[in-house]
Amino acid sequence: MLEELTKIAVEAALKSGEILRKGFGTSFEISSKEGKNNLVTEFDKLSEETIIEYIHSVFPDHVFLAEESGKTGELLKNKVRWIIDPLDGTVNFAHGIPIFSISIAAELNREIISGVVYHPLLDELFVAQKGGGAFLNDKRLNVSDNGDLDSSMLVTGFPYNVNQNPCGCIDHFVNIIKRGIPVRRLGSAALDLAYVAAGRFDGFWEINLNPWDVAAGILLVQEAGGKVSQYNGEQYWIDNDSILATNGMIHSEISSVLTKCLC
Ligand code: IPD
Ligand code: CA
Ligand code: CA
């Protein structure tokens, strides 16, 4: 069952990846969603339709929680729910910046059991299965082993209403960079998490993400030996406001920085 879910998630991601690869850099329709910088392109929609259609053709009784179609599949006992971000990094995609991904996760009884994050331009396929480890193109992944926050390489992101400094997100960023720690902002939370799993980053934090941004990525981090929590260290679930994902070794130190100025 788990193997089959993962196989179908991978196939769906590869199909959608082909669409995004072809569409990237062409001229396409771009519109705004809630805020003027929260964009959606025709490729977000096409990618999502392709993924859902394919998974539905194999598992007609499964439900979906997906960003663009408004599908909000109810959580039912013993029923798989697919959580899908068909294009994570839309603002990058719309501006011709080659950093974006597809995120597909399968959830069962409030547990993510399978997760795939795919970077179609680099053909990097990150796959995790509950209890089965995390892989990048079949190579086993492990988080980094750096235990020193000040020599860490970190990544974060900002919500679309960053101008309102929700939960002090600007202050958190300032507090970290003031220490001289390198911090990247890739613009795709799913990739941020996949890169923590791959040991490229030592840690990632962000607020106000949606379940589809993180569902696959958190399983990748956990299966690569990392830790995922809320900023304050409490247990994380995909509808929580804050997420902190690290190699585990810098977790409590960065948590104490992030907890300091929470609103
Ligand atoms: C966004 C990306 C970005 C994060 C934003 C998300 P989208 O997703 O994951 O890294 O900072 O908060 O909304 O809109 O490109 O799917
Ligand atoms: Ca997203
Ligand atoms: Ca998206």
Short mmCIF file of C-alpha atoms and ligand atoms in Angstrom, two decimals:
data_model
loop_
_atom_site.label_atom_id
_atom_site.label_comp_id
_atom_site.label_asym_id
_atom_site.label_seq_id
_atom_site.Cartn_x
_atom_site.Cartn_y
_atom_site.Cartn_z
CA MET A 1 0.00 0.00 0.00
CA LEU A 2 2.68 2.51 1.08
CA GLU A 3 4.91 1.55 -1.85
CA GLU A 4 2.01 2.00 -4.25
CA LEU A 5 1.14 5.45 -2.84
CA THR A 6 4.74 6.58 -3.22
CA LYS A 7 5.02 5.19 -6.75
CA ILE A 8 1.90 7.08 -7.84
CA ALA A 9 3.04 10.28 -6.10
CA VAL A 10 6.37 10.06 -7.94
CA GLU A 11 4.67 9.44 -11.28
CA ALA A 12 2.31 12.38 -10.71
CA ALA A 13 5.21 14.67 -9.80
CA LEU A 14 7.16 13.66 -12.90
CA LYS A 15 4.13 14.29 -15.14
CA SER A 16 3.58 17.70 -13.63
CA GLY A 17 7.32 18.39 -13.77
CA GLU A 18 7.29 17.93 -17.52
CA ILE A 19 4.51 20.49 -17.82
CA LEU A 20 6.30 23.06 -15.64
CA ARG A 21 9.61 22.50 -17.42
CA LYS A 22 7.98 23.20 -20.77
CA GLY A 23 6.10 26.22 -19.44
CA PHE A 24 9.01 27.83 -17.59
CA GLY A 25 10.32 30.90 -19.39
CA THR A 26 7.44 31.09 -21.88
CA SER A 27 4.84 33.83 -21.80
CA PHE A 28 1.81 32.83 -19.79
CA GLU A 29 -1.11 34.23 -17.88
CA ILE A 30 -0.31 35.55 -14.38
CA SER A 31 -2.91 36.84 -11.93
CA SER A 32 -2.99 37.84 -8.27
CA LYS A 33 -4.74 35.92 -5.52
CA GLU A 34 -5.38 37.47 -2.07
CA GLY A 35 -2.55 40.06 -2.07
CA LYS A 36 -1.05 41.72 -5.11
CA ASN A 37 2.22 39.77 -4.74
CA ASN A 38 0.50 36.43 -4.21
CA LEU A 39 0.54 35.21 -7.78
CA VAL A 40 -0.99 32.31 -9.65
CA THR A 41 -0.18 31.28 -13.21
CA GLU A 42 -2.00 29.07 -15.66
CA PHE A 43 0.72 26.49 -14.93
CA ASP A 44 -0.19 26.25 -11.23
CA LYS A 45 -3.66 25.22 -12.37
CA LEU A 46 -2.57 22.91 -15.17
CA SER A 47 -0.09 21.19 -12.87
CA GLU A 48 -2.72 20.65 -10.20
CA GLU A 49 -5.31 19.30 -12.64
CA THR A 50 -2.74 16.86 -14.02
CA ILE A 51 -1.72 15.60 -10.58
CA ILE A 52 -5.26 15.19 -9.27
CA GLU A 53 -6.54 13.58 -12.45
CA TYR A 54 -3.73 11.04 -12.40
CA ILE A 55 -3.98 10.13 -8.72
CA HIS A 56 -7.78 10.00 -8.92
CA SER A 57 -7.58 7.61 -11.87
CA VAL A 58 -5.63 5.17 -9.68
CA PHE A 59 -7.32 5.82 -6.30
CA PRO A 60 -10.89 6.99 -7.06
CA ASP A 61 -11.95 6.94 -3.38
CA HIS A 62 -9.09 9.08 -2.02
CA VAL A 63 -9.67 12.73 -1.07
CA PHE A 64 -7.60 15.81 -1.91
CA LEU A 65 -6.44 18.97 -0.21
CA ALA A 66 -4.92 21.03 -2.99
CA GLU A 67 -3.98 24.68 -3.25
CA GLU A 68 -5.57 25.89 -6.46
CA SER A 69 -8.76 23.91 -7.02
CA GLY A 70 -10.19 24.64 -3.61
CA LYS A 71 -10.45 20.92 -2.92
CA THR A 72 -10.52 20.51 0.83
CA GLY A 73 -11.02 16.81 1.25
CA GLU A 74 -12.40 15.97 4.64
CA LEU A 75 -10.22 13.87 6.91
CA LEU A 76 -11.92 10.52 7.32
CA LYS A 77 -10.72 7.62 9.42
CA ASN A 78 -8.57 5.19 7.44
CA LYS A 79 -8.95 7.20 4.24
CA VAL A 80 -5.95 8.62 2.42
CA ARG A 81 -5.90 12.36 1.81
CA TRP A 82 -3.50 13.79 -0.77
CA ILE A 83 -2.00 17.18 0.05
CA ILE A 84 -0.74 18.94 -3.05
CA ASP A 85 1.14 22.10 -3.94
CA PRO A 86 1.29 21.93 -7.73
CA LEU A 87 3.88 24.73 -8.00
CA ASP A 88 5.69 25.86 -4.89
CA GLY A 89 7.62 28.98 -5.77
CA THR A 90 5.10 30.59 -8.09
CA VAL A 91 6.64 34.05 -7.70
CA ASN A 92 10.00 32.65 -8.86
CA PHE A 93 8.35 30.79 -11.75
CA ALA A 94 6.47 33.91 -12.83
CA HIS A 95 9.69 35.94 -12.85
CA GLY A 96 11.78 33.36 -14.71
CA ILE A 97 13.81 32.39 -11.63
CA PRO A 98 14.62 28.68 -11.82
CA ILE A 99 13.78 27.75 -8.23
CA PHE A 100 10.43 26.02 -7.76
CA SER A 101 9.04 22.59 -6.98
CA ILE A 102 6.04 20.30 -6.85
CA SER A 103 4.99 18.90 -3.48
CA ILE A 104 2.77 15.84 -3.07
CA ALA A 105 2.06 14.06 0.22
CA ALA A 106 -0.24 11.28 1.32
CA GLU A 107 -1.82 11.59 4.76
CA LEU A 108 -3.53 8.83 6.70
CA ASN A 109 -5.13 9.28 10.12
CA ARG A 110 -3.30 12.56 10.79
CA GLU A 111 0.07 11.19 9.77
CA ILE A 112 2.06 11.97 6.64
CA ILE A 113 3.03 8.57 5.32
CA SER A 114 4.51 9.41 1.93
CA GLY A 115 6.00 12.59 0.51
CA VAL A 116 7.56 13.73 -2.75
CA VAL A 117 9.19 17.06 -3.59
CA TYR A 118 10.38 17.48 -7.18
CA HIS A 119 12.58 20.22 -8.66
CA PRO A 120 11.84 19.69 -12.36
CA LEU A 121 14.59 21.90 -13.81
CA LEU A 122 17.34 20.06 -11.93
CA ASP A 123 15.50 16.73 -12.11
CA GLU A 124 15.97 16.33 -8.36
CA LEU A 125 13.38 13.99 -6.91
CA PHE A 126 13.13 13.89 -3.11
CA VAL A 127 11.10 10.96 -1.78
CA ALA A 128 10.25 9.85 1.74
CA GLN A 129 8.15 7.09 3.20
CA LYS A 130 7.15 6.80 6.84
CA GLY A 131 9.69 4.52 8.48
CA GLY A 132 11.47 3.96 5.17
CA GLY A 133 13.96 6.83 5.02
CA ALA A 134 14.38 9.79 2.69
CA PHE A 135 16.05 9.71 -0.71
CA LEU A 136 17.24 12.04 -3.44
CA ASN A 137 17.16 10.27 -6.80
CA ASP A 138 17.62 6.94 -4.95
CA LYS A 139 20.50 8.17 -2.78
CA ARG A 140 19.75 7.98 0.95
CA LEU A 141 19.55 11.36 2.66
CA ASN A 142 20.83 12.42 6.06
CA VAL A 143 20.56 15.80 7.71
CA SER A 144 23.79 17.68 8.43
CA ASP A 145 25.79 17.06 11.60
CA ASN A 146 26.61 20.65 12.47
CA GLY A 147 25.77 21.47 16.07
CA ASP A 148 26.89 25.09 16.07
CA LEU A 149 24.19 27.65 15.23
CA ASP A 150 26.69 30.40 14.50
CA SER A 151 28.35 28.37 11.76
CA SER A 152 25.07 27.11 10.34
CA MET A 153 23.61 27.68 6.91
CA LEU A 154 19.93 28.53 7.29
CA VAL A 155 16.93 29.23 5.11
CA THR A 156 13.65 31.00 5.75
CA GLY A 157 10.71 32.51 3.95
CA PHE A 158 8.20 35.28 4.52
CA PRO A 159 4.42 35.25 4.27
CA TYR A 160 2.69 37.41 1.65
CA ASN A 161 1.69 39.89 4.39
CA VAL A 162 5.30 40.31 5.58
CA ASN A 163 4.80 44.10 5.53
CA GLN A 164 2.61 43.67 8.63
CA ASN A 165 5.45 41.83 10.38
CA PRO A 166 3.13 39.03 11.59
CA CYS A 167 4.48 37.24 14.68
CA GLY A 168 7.56 39.43 14.49
CA CYS A 169 8.85 37.57 11.44
CA ILE A 170 11.06 40.49 10.42
CA ASP A 171 12.50 40.69 13.95
CA HIS A 172 13.27 36.96 13.89
CA PHE A 173 15.12 37.38 10.62
CA VAL A 174 17.06 40.39 11.93
CA ASN A 175 17.95 38.59 15.16
CA ILE A 176 19.47 35.72 13.21
CA ILE A 177 21.35 37.71 10.59
CA LYS A 178 22.68 40.11 13.23
CA ARG A 179 24.69 37.14 14.51
CA GLY A 180 26.38 36.93 11.11
CA ILE A 181 24.68 33.64 10.23
CA PRO A 182 24.14 33.12 6.48
CA VAL A 183 20.43 32.92 5.68
CA ARG A 184 18.95 32.16 2.25
CA ARG A 185 15.42 32.80 1.00
CA LEU A 186 14.74 30.43 -1.89
CA GLY A 187 11.02 31.14 -2.30
CA SER A 188 9.87 27.50 -2.15
CA ALA A 189 9.17 26.14 1.32
CA ALA A 190 8.95 22.59 -0.01
CA LEU A 191 12.48 22.88 -1.40
CA ASP A 192 13.69 24.55 1.80
CA LEU A 193 12.59 21.47 3.73
CA ALA A 194 13.95 19.04 1.14
CA TYR A 195 17.32 20.81 1.37
CA VAL A 196 17.33 20.49 5.16
CA ALA A 197 16.72 16.76 4.64
CA ALA A 198 19.63 16.67 2.20
CA GLY A 199 21.96 18.41 4.67
CA ARG A 200 22.35 21.45 2.37
CA PHE A 201 20.79 23.63 5.05
CA ASP A 202 21.10 23.08 8.79
CA GLY A 203 17.73 24.63 9.53
CA PHE A 204 14.58 26.32 8.21
CA TRP A 205 11.90 28.43 9.87
CA GLU A 206 8.79 30.23 8.64
CA ILE A 207 5.31 31.27 9.76
CA ASN A 208 1.86 31.10 8.20
CA LEU A 209 2.59 28.34 5.75
CA ASN A 210 -0.19 26.13 4.45
CA PRO A 211 -0.39 22.33 4.75
CA TRP A 212 0.46 21.90 1.04
CA ASP A 213 3.72 23.87 1.44
CA VAL A 214 5.07 21.57 4.14
CA ALA A 215 3.33 18.17 4.18
CA ALA A 216 5.86 16.31 2.01
CA GLY A 217 8.85 18.28 3.28
CA ILE A 218 8.34 17.51 6.96
CA LEU A 219 8.38 13.80 6.27
CA LEU A 220 11.60 14.24 4.28
CA VAL A 221 13.26 16.02 7.21
CA GLN A 222 12.06 13.50 9.79
CA GLU A 223 13.05 10.50 7.69
CA ALA A 224 16.49 12.04 7.11
CA GLY A 225 16.98 12.18 10.88
CA GLY A 226 16.02 15.81 11.47
CA LYS A 227 13.56 17.45 13.81
CA VAL A 228 10.37 19.42 13.09
CA SER A 229 8.49 21.45 15.70
CA GLN A 230 6.73 24.74 16.25
CA TYR A 231 9.05 27.67 17.09
CA ASN A 232 8.68 26.98 20.80
CA GLY A 233 9.67 23.35 20.40
CA GLU A 234 6.15 21.98 20.77
CA GLN A 235 4.96 19.20 18.52
CA TYR A 236 4.20 20.34 14.97
CA TRP A 237 1.23 19.58 12.79
CA ILE A 238 0.61 20.96 9.30
CA ASP A 239 -2.00 23.48 10.41
CA ASN A 240 0.21 25.12 13.05
CA ASP A 241 1.32 28.74 12.53
CA SER A 242 5.05 28.34 12.95
CA ILE A 243 7.45 25.68 11.72
CA LEU A 244 11.05 25.04 12.68
CA ALA A 245 12.87 22.20 10.91
CA THR A 246 16.51 21.46 11.61
CA ASN A 247 19.17 18.79 11.76
CA GLY A 248 18.14 18.36 15.42
CA MET A 249 21.50 19.53 16.77
CA ILE A 250 20.84 23.29 16.50
CA HIS A 251 17.13 22.95 17.25
CA SER A 252 16.89 24.17 20.83
CA GLU A 253 19.30 27.05 20.26
CA ILE A 254 17.43 28.42 17.26
CA SER A 255 14.11 27.76 19.00
CA SER A 256 15.16 30.04 21.85
CA VAL A 257 15.95 32.84 19.37
CA LEU A 258 12.62 32.44 17.57
CA THR A 259 10.54 32.19 20.73
CA LYS A 260 11.92 35.43 22.12
CA CYS A 261 9.87 37.87 20.08
CA LEU A 262 6.73 35.94 19.26
CA CYS A 263 3.64 38.13 19.37
C1 IPD B 1 5.09 30.07 -1.17
C2 IPD B 1 6.50 29.54 -1.06
C3 IPD B 1 7.39 30.52 -0.32
C4 IPD B 1 6.82 30.86 1.05
C5 IPD B 1 5.41 31.38 0.92
C6 IPD B 1 4.55 30.32 0.21
P1 IPD B 1 3.63 29.42 -3.34
O1 IPD B 1 4.26 29.14 -1.84
O2 IPD B 1 6.53 28.30 -0.41
O3 IPD B 1 8.67 30.00 -0.10
O4 IPD B 1 7.64 31.84 1.63
O5 IPD B 1 4.91 31.63 2.20
O6 IPD B 1 3.23 30.75 0.13
O7 IPD B 1 2.66 30.55 -3.20
O8 IPD B 1 4.76 29.72 -4.24
O9 IPD B 1 2.97 28.11 -3.64
CA CA B 2 3.35 26.91 -1.71
CA CA B 3 1.69 26.91 -4.92
#
